[in-house]
Coordinates of C-alpha atoms in Angstrom, one line a residue:
R1 CA 119.8 59.6 113.1
S2 CA 120.8 63.0 111.6
P3 CA 124.4 63.3 110.9
M4 CA 126.8 66.0 113.1
R5 CA 126.5 69.4 111.0
C6 CA 127.0 72.9 111.4
A7 CA 124.9 75.1 112.8
A8 CA 124.1 77.2 109.7
A9 CA 122.3 74.1 108.0
L10 CA 120.8 73.3 110.3
L11 CA 119.2 75.6 111.9
A12 CA 117.5 77.1 108.4
A13 CA 116.7 73.1 107.6
V14 CA 114.4 73.3 111.1
A15 CA 112.8 76.9 110.6
A16 CA 112.0 75.5 107.5
R17 CA 110.6 72.2 109.3
A18 CA 108.8 74.2 112.3
N19 CA 107.6 77.0 110.2
T20 CA 109.0 79.6 112.8
T21 CA 112.1 81.0 113.7
A22 CA 114.8 79.2 115.5
P23 CA 114.8 79.1 119.3
E24 CA 117.1 81.5 120.7
W25 CA 119.0 78.7 122.8
L26 CA 120.4 77.9 118.8
A27 CA 122.5 80.6 119.3
A28 CA 126.4 79.0 117.2
G29 CA 128.1 76.5 117.5
C30 CA 127.3 73.2 116.1
Y31 CA 124.5 71.1 117.0
T32 CA 123.0 67.7 116.5
A33 CA 120.1 66.9 115.1
E34 CA 118.6 64.1 116.2
D35 CA 114.5 63.1 115.1
G36 CA 113.1 66.3 114.7
V37 CA 114.9 67.4 118.0
V38 CA 118.1 70.3 117.6
A39 CA 120.0 70.5 121.2
P40 CA 123.6 71.4 121.5
G41 CA 126.0 68.6 121.1
A42 CA 129.4 68.0 119.9
C43 CA 130.6 69.3 116.0
P44 CA 133.0 67.3 115.1
G45 CA 136.5 66.8 116.8
G46 CA 134.9 68.2 119.8
S47 CA 133.8 67.9 123.4
G48 CA 130.4 68.7 124.1
R49 CA 128.0 66.9 125.1
K50 CA 124.0 66.5 123.6
L51 CA 122.0 67.7 126.2
L52 CA 118.2 67.2 125.2
Y53 CA 116.8 69.5 128.2
D54 CA 115.8 72.7 126.4
T55 CA 117.4 75.3 129.8
A56 CA 115.7 78.2 127.2
H57 CA 112.0 77.2 127.5
K58 CA 112.3 75.0 129.9
V59 CA 111.2 72.1 128.5
E60 CA 111.7 68.7 128.7
A61 CA 111.4 65.5 126.5
A62 CA 112.0 61.8 126.3
R63 CA 112.4 59.7 123.8
L64 CA 108.7 56.5 123.4
Y65 CA 109.4 53.2 122.5
G66 CA 106.7 49.9 121.2
N67 CA 103.9 49.1 119.6
V68 CA 100.0 48.7 118.3
H69 CA 101.5 44.9 117.2
E70 CA 104.3 43.7 118.4
Y71 CA 104.4 45.9 122.0
A72 CA 100.5 46.5 122.5
Y73 CA 101.5 49.1 124.5
Y74 CA 104.6 52.2 124.9
Y75 CA 106.5 52.3 126.8
V76 CA 109.6 54.9 128.0
D77 CA 112.2 55.3 130.4
L78 CA 113.0 56.6 133.9
V79 CA 116.4 56.8 135.3
V80 CA 115.5 56.6 138.9
G81 CA 118.0 57.1 142.6
N82 CA 122.0 58.1 143.6
P83 CA 123.7 56.6 141.5
P84 CA 121.0 56.5 139.1
Q85 CA 119.0 53.1 137.7
R86 CA 116.9 52.3 134.9
T87 CA 113.8 51.3 134.4
S88 CA 110.9 51.1 131.7
V89 CA 106.9 52.4 132.3
I90 CA 104.5 51.5 130.2
L91 CA 102.2 55.3 129.7
D92 CA 99.3 55.3 130.6
T93 CA 97.7 58.8 131.0
G94 CA 94.4 56.2 132.2
S95 CA 95.7 55.6 135.3
S96 CA 98.3 57.6 138.5
V97 CA 100.3 55.4 140.0
V98 CA 104.5 55.1 139.1
A99 CA 105.9 51.4 139.9
F100 CA 108.0 48.6 139.4
P101 CA 109.2 45.9 140.6
C102 CA 112.5 45.7 143.0
K103 CA 115.5 43.7 143.4
Q104 CA 113.4 41.6 146.4
C105 CA 109.7 40.9 144.4
R106 CA 108.7 37.6 145.1
H107 CA 106.7 37.2 141.7
C108 CA 108.0 39.7 139.3
G109 CA 108.9 38.3 135.8
N110 CA 111.5 38.8 133.7
H111 CA 111.8 42.6 131.9
I112 CA 113.9 44.6 129.5
D113 CA 116.0 46.1 132.5
P114 CA 116.8 44.4 136.2
N115 CA 115.1 45.2 139.0
F116 CA 115.3 48.7 140.8
D117 CA 117.8 48.0 143.7
F118 CA 116.5 50.3 146.4
G119 CA 119.4 48.6 148.8
K120 CA 122.3 50.9 146.2
S121 CA 120.3 53.8 146.4
G122 CA 121.2 56.6 148.5
T123 CA 118.8 58.5 148.6
A124 CA 115.8 56.7 148.5
A125 CA 114.0 56.2 151.8
W126 CA 110.1 53.6 152.0
V127 CA 107.4 56.1 153.5
P128 CA 106.5 55.0 156.5
C129 CA 102.6 54.6 158.2
G130 CA 100.6 57.1 159.2
S131 CA 98.5 59.9 158.2
G132 CA 101.1 60.5 155.0
C133 CA 100.4 57.7 154.0
H134 CA 98.1 57.0 150.6
G135 CA 97.6 53.5 150.7
S136 CA 97.2 50.6 153.8
C137 CA 100.6 49.1 156.2
L138 CA 102.2 46.3 155.1
D139 CA 105.3 45.6 156.8
N140 CA 105.5 48.6 158.5
K141 CA 105.7 50.3 155.2
C142 CA 103.1 52.5 153.7
G143 CA 101.3 49.7 150.6
Y144 CA 100.1 50.1 147.5
H145 CA 97.9 47.5 145.6
Q146 CA 96.5 48.7 142.1
S147 CA 94.2 46.5 140.2
Y148 CA 93.9 47.5 136.1
T149 CA 90.8 47.0 133.7
E150 CA 91.9 44.0 131.9
G151 CA 92.5 41.8 135.3
S152 CA 96.5 42.2 136.0
S153 CA 97.2 43.6 138.9
I154 CA 101.0 45.0 141.2
R155 CA 101.3 45.2 145.2
G156 CA 104.3 46.2 146.7
H157 CA 105.7 49.6 148.9
W158 CA 105.8 53.2 148.2
F159 CA 109.2 54.6 148.9
T160 CA 110.0 58.5 147.1
D161 CA 113.6 58.8 145.5
D162 CA 115.4 61.4 142.8
V163 CA 113.5 60.3 138.8
S164 CA 113.9 62.0 135.5
I165 CA 112.1 60.8 132.0
G166 CA 114.2 59.7 129.2
D167 CA 116.8 57.6 129.6
M168 CA 120.2 60.0 130.7
I169 CA 120.4 60.7 127.0
Q170 CA 118.0 62.9 127.7
R171 CA 119.9 64.9 130.5
N172 CA 116.9 65.4 132.0
P173 CA 117.0 67.3 135.8
P174 CA 115.2 65.0 138.5
V175 CA 112.7 65.2 140.1
K176 CA 111.8 64.1 144.0
A177 CA 108.6 61.2 143.6
H178 CA 106.6 58.8 145.1
L179 CA 107.5 55.8 143.1
G180 CA 106.0 51.9 143.7
C181 CA 108.0 48.7 144.5
H182 CA 107.0 45.6 143.7
D183 CA 106.7 42.6 145.4
D184 CA 104.1 41.3 143.4
E185 CA 102.3 41.3 140.0
N186 CA 99.9 39.4 138.3
R187 CA 99.3 38.2 134.4
L188 CA 99.8 41.5 131.7
F189 CA 102.4 42.8 133.7
Y190 CA 104.0 39.7 135.2
T191 CA 104.6 39.2 131.1
Q192 CA 105.7 42.1 129.8
R193 CA 108.6 43.7 128.2
A194 CA 108.4 46.4 130.3
N195 CA 109.4 46.7 133.7
G196 CA 106.4 49.1 134.9
I197 CA 103.7 50.7 134.7
I198 CA 104.0 55.6 134.6
G199 CA 100.5 56.6 135.1
I200 CA 99.7 59.9 134.3
S201 CA 96.4 60.9 135.1
P202 CA 94.7 64.2 135.9
R203 CA 94.3 63.4 139.6
G204 CA 95.6 60.0 142.1
G205 CA 96.9 60.5 145.5
Y206 CA 100.1 61.3 145.4
N207 CA 101.9 63.8 142.9
T208 CA 102.2 62.0 139.6
I209 CA 105.8 62.7 138.1
V210 CA 104.1 65.5 135.8
K211 CA 102.8 67.0 138.6
E212 CA 106.2 67.3 140.8
I213 CA 107.8 68.0 137.0
V214 CA 105.6 70.8 136.9
Q215 CA 105.9 71.7 140.2
S216 CA 109.3 72.4 140.1
P217 CA 111.9 74.9 138.2
H218 CA 112.5 72.7 135.6
V219 CA 109.8 73.2 133.6
D220 CA 107.2 76.6 133.6
K221 CA 104.0 75.8 132.1
N222 CA 101.3 72.6 132.9
V223 CA 101.4 71.0 129.5
M224 CA 103.0 68.3 128.4
A225 CA 101.8 66.4 125.1
I226 CA 102.4 62.6 123.5
C227 CA 103.6 61.8 119.8
L228 CA 102.6 58.2 119.5
A229 CA 104.3 56.6 116.0
E230 CA 103.9 53.3 113.9
W231 CA 107.1 52.9 116.4
G232 CA 108.0 54.4 119.6
G233 CA 107.4 58.1 119.4
R234 CA 108.6 61.7 121.8
W235 CA 106.8 62.4 125.5
V236 CA 107.5 66.3 125.8
V237 CA 106.5 68.2 129.6
G238 CA 106.4 72.3 129.9
G239 CA 104.9 72.0 126.6
F240 CA 105.4 70.6 122.7
N241 CA 106.9 70.4 120.0
T242 CA 105.7 72.4 116.1
S243 CA 108.3 71.1 114.4
Y244 CA 106.7 67.6 114.2
H245 CA 103.2 69.4 113.2
K246 CA 101.1 68.6 109.6
S247 CA 99.6 71.6 110.7
E248 CA 97.8 73.3 113.8
P249 CA 96.0 72.1 116.6
I250 CA 92.7 71.2 116.5
W251 CA 92.0 72.1 120.5
V252 CA 88.3 70.5 122.8
P253 CA 87.5 71.2 126.5
V254 CA 88.7 68.0 128.4
T255 CA 88.0 67.2 131.9
L256 CA 90.2 66.4 134.1
G257 CA 88.8 63.8 136.6
G258 CA 90.7 60.7 137.1
Y259 CA 90.2 60.9 133.2
Y260 CA 91.5 62.9 130.6
E261 CA 87.2 63.0 129.8
V262 CA 86.3 64.2 126.6
S263 CA 83.3 64.3 125.1
V264 CA 82.6 62.6 121.6
E265 CA 79.4 63.0 120.0
K266 CA 78.7 61.8 116.2
M267 CA 81.9 60.2 114.6
M268 CA 81.6 60.0 110.0
V269 CA 82.8 57.9 107.1
G270 CA 81.8 59.5 104.4
S271 CA 79.0 60.8 104.1
T272 CA 77.6 58.4 107.5
V273 CA 77.3 59.3 110.5
V274 CA 78.2 56.5 113.1
G275 CA 76.7 57.7 116.2
A276 CA 74.2 60.4 116.1
S277 CA 74.6 61.6 119.6
R278 CA 76.8 61.5 122.4
Q279 CA 74.3 58.6 124.8
S280 CA 75.7 57.1 121.5
F281 CA 79.6 56.9 122.5
G282 CA 78.7 57.3 127.2
R283 CA 82.1 58.2 129.0
T284 CA 84.6 58.6 127.1
I285 CA 88.6 58.7 128.3
V286 CA 91.9 59.5 126.5
D287 CA 94.1 56.1 127.5
S288 CA 97.6 55.8 126.2
G289 CA 97.6 52.7 128.2
T290 CA 94.6 50.7 126.1
T291 CA 96.0 49.5 122.8
Y292 CA 92.6 50.2 120.9
T293 CA 89.9 52.2 120.6
Y294 CA 87.2 51.3 122.4
L295 CA 83.6 51.3 121.2
P296 CA 79.9 50.3 122.6
T297 CA 78.8 47.3 120.8
T298 CA 76.5 49.1 118.5
T299 CA 78.6 52.3 117.6
Y300 CA 81.8 49.3 117.1
R301 CA 79.3 47.9 114.8
A302 CA 78.3 50.6 112.9
L303 CA 81.6 52.2 112.0
K304 CA 83.3 49.0 111.1
Q305 CA 80.6 49.0 108.4
G306 CA 80.8 52.1 107.8
V307 CA 84.3 51.2 107.3
E308 CA 83.4 48.2 104.8
D309 CA 80.7 50.1 102.8
Y310 CA 82.8 53.2 101.8
C311 CA 85.3 50.7 100.7
R312 CA 82.5 48.6 99.1
S313 CA 81.3 51.2 96.7
G314 CA 83.2 51.6 93.1
N315 CA 86.0 49.5 95.0
K316 CA 87.6 52.6 96.7
C317 CA 90.1 50.9 98.3
K318 CA 93.4 48.7 97.7
G319 CA 93.1 46.1 99.9
T320 CA 90.8 42.5 100.2
H321 CA 89.1 42.8 103.1
S322 CA 89.1 39.3 105.5
G323 CA 87.5 39.7 109.0
S324 CA 89.2 42.2 111.2
C325 CA 92.5 42.1 108.7
W326 CA 92.5 43.8 105.4
K327 CA 95.4 42.6 103.0
I328 CA 96.7 45.9 101.2
P329 CA 100.2 44.7 98.5
T330 CA 101.0 48.1 98.3
K331 CA 101.3 48.5 101.9
Y332 CA 101.3 52.2 103.0
D333 CA 101.0 53.2 99.6
G334 CA 97.7 51.5 99.7
L335 CA 96.6 52.4 103.5
A336 CA 96.2 55.5 101.8
S337 CA 92.9 55.2 100.1
F338 CA 90.9 53.9 102.5
P339 CA 88.4 56.4 104.2
T340 CA 89.2 59.4 107.1
I341 CA 87.1 58.9 110.1
S342 CA 86.1 62.0 111.7
V343 CA 85.6 62.3 115.3
T344 CA 83.5 65.0 116.2
I345 CA 84.3 66.6 120.1
S346 CA 82.4 69.1 121.8
G347 CA 81.6 70.7 118.5
T348 CA 84.3 70.0 116.9
A349 CA 85.5 67.4 113.7
I350 CA 89.1 65.6 114.3
P351 CA 90.5 63.7 111.6
W352 CA 91.4 59.5 112.6
R353 CA 93.4 58.5 109.4
P354 CA 93.9 55.0 108.4
E355 CA 97.7 54.8 109.9
G356 CA 96.1 55.4 113.2
Y357 CA 92.8 52.9 113.0
L358 CA 94.6 50.5 111.0
Y359 CA 98.1 49.1 112.0
H360 CA 100.7 47.5 110.7
K361 CA 99.9 43.8 112.0
G362 CA 104.4 42.4 111.0
D363 CA 106.2 42.8 108.6
G364 CA 103.5 41.1 105.4
D365 CA 100.9 43.2 103.7
Q366 CA 97.7 42.6 106.5
F367 CA 96.6 45.6 108.1
C368 CA 94.2 44.9 111.4
Y369 CA 91.3 47.0 112.6
G370 CA 92.6 48.9 115.5
F371 CA 89.8 49.3 116.8
D372 CA 86.9 47.3 118.9
D373 CA 84.0 46.2 120.5
N374 CA 84.1 48.0 124.2
G375 CA 81.6 44.7 125.2
P376 CA 78.9 45.3 127.7
M377 CA 80.2 48.4 129.3
H378 CA 78.5 51.5 127.7
E379 CA 81.6 53.7 126.9
T380 CA 84.6 54.8 124.2
V381 CA 88.1 54.5 125.6
L382 CA 90.4 56.7 122.6
G383 CA 93.6 54.6 123.1
A384 CA 97.2 54.4 121.3
T385 CA 95.5 54.2 118.0
W386 CA 93.4 57.0 117.7
M387 CA 96.4 59.0 119.4
V388 CA 99.0 57.8 116.1
E389 CA 100.8 59.7 114.4
N390 CA 99.1 62.8 116.3
D391 CA 101.0 65.0 118.8
V392 CA 98.7 64.8 121.4
I393 CA 98.8 68.0 123.5
F394 CA 97.5 68.1 127.5
D395 CA 97.1 71.9 127.9
L396 CA 96.1 71.2 132.1
G397 CA 95.7 74.6 132.7
A398 CA 93.4 76.4 130.1
Q399 CA 91.6 72.3 130.6
K400 CA 92.0 71.9 126.9
M401 CA 93.3 69.2 124.5
G402 CA 95.1 70.0 121.0
V403 CA 95.6 67.4 118.4
A404 CA 97.8 68.2 115.7
P405 CA 99.0 65.4 112.9
A406 CA 102.4 65.0 113.2
N407 CA 105.5 63.2 111.6
C408 CA 106.3 61.6 115.3
P409 CA 109.9 60.7 115.5
Q410 CA 110.3 56.4 115.7
Y411 CA 112.1 54.2 117.3
R412 CA 112.5 50.8 117.1
E413 CA 116.0 50.5 119.3
R414 CA 116.1 50.9 122.9
P415 CA 120.0 52.4 123.7
R416 CA 122.0 50.2 125.0
G417 CA 123.3 49.7 129.7
P418 CA 121.7 51.3 132.5
G419 CA 122.6 54.7 131.5
G420 CA 121.7 54.5 127.4
E421 CA 125.5 56.3 125.5
A422 CA 126.9 57.1 128.8
R423 CA 127.2 56.6 131.9
V424 CA 126.8 60.2 134.5
T425 CA 125.6 61.8 137.7
W426 CA 122.9 63.8 138.3
Q427 CA 125.6 66.5 139.5
E428 CA 127.2 66.2 135.8
I429 CA 123.4 67.1 134.5
Q430 CA 122.8 70.3 136.7
A431 CA 125.4 71.1 135.9
E432 CA 125.2 70.8 131.7
I433 CA 121.8 72.9 132.9
A434 CA 123.0 75.5 135.0
A435 CA 126.0 75.8 132.1
G436 CA 123.0 76.3 129.5

């Protein structure tokens, strides 16, 4: 983390990095810069608290954790109930259910955080059976059962409660939302370290947390952005953070149905065309909850061959190839010698750089392909490896998606304790927000 310092030097540095003027809420006094996010805070010897929720521009932000190799997903904290309880959930643009294990779970694995204790929350309420139930009636409560492509599943009951994105460190205000309380989880949900999942697809049975936040007075714009680094990243609701961006976003249309759908028309490796039409890719979705990028068999093979042919031509790539991986002795310096793949979406080319499609496997010098064969499924999934080192912006109101190469903030370590760095109440957070 950046050390605390006084406002004058900090504002100048941030404004220069963002190539813009500092927002008006950075007025005077001292502030803390935290991985590219500037927020009101305490000067050395002062008594103020950090408040990462941008009250002036009405933008919420939450840290992301995880990575491709060790976790195979990226996750975010939620703070649920009164008094607040923390839980960890995989950030998934490919589904709409928000759910995690509860204390009474009959078949749940061991996860990062304790199971949510429904009985301790004074604001939790079960969703009853009847016309308002988007599921089936189980044990006289509204129930759900959700299965996922790789074969895992969760089952439980719906409830409503106060919830905010991020840990208490982020100080995001709560909204009332429909949440799932697992009674049973299987396969990857049982073995994963994160407690549950947060589905943020465009449509689902109940409003997603994003929709609840956007409909609240806390946020004005129906926009969210996901910036994935090699480790962790940042999720923003209500806008996006240009200070991360290396260049302007490239905008393409997105179809908002059950998924975020885009039209991939071709890919290129150097002068080699991979897939000459939309039919080569089939339906394409953007899915942060899928680790790799998956392509139809013929297209996958052509892309892999295209990268390897490029590298063989004049020994351009500073690495040794073996199977689906490359040994790159100079690591990230050598990674820069690999080609950038051009992905054309609705007539617009978007670069897919080697730090995205080649992920670092462990701590050594091995980097492996982050794309794979989708088998019998003739469709394309642009997964987390396509999003890494980009700020991917979903402008839901305008039905468009922006992609900006970015220095996404990295988080390897997660704060300790149920409330992160401090034990606070929703009332304290709301008082801070009201005070600006």
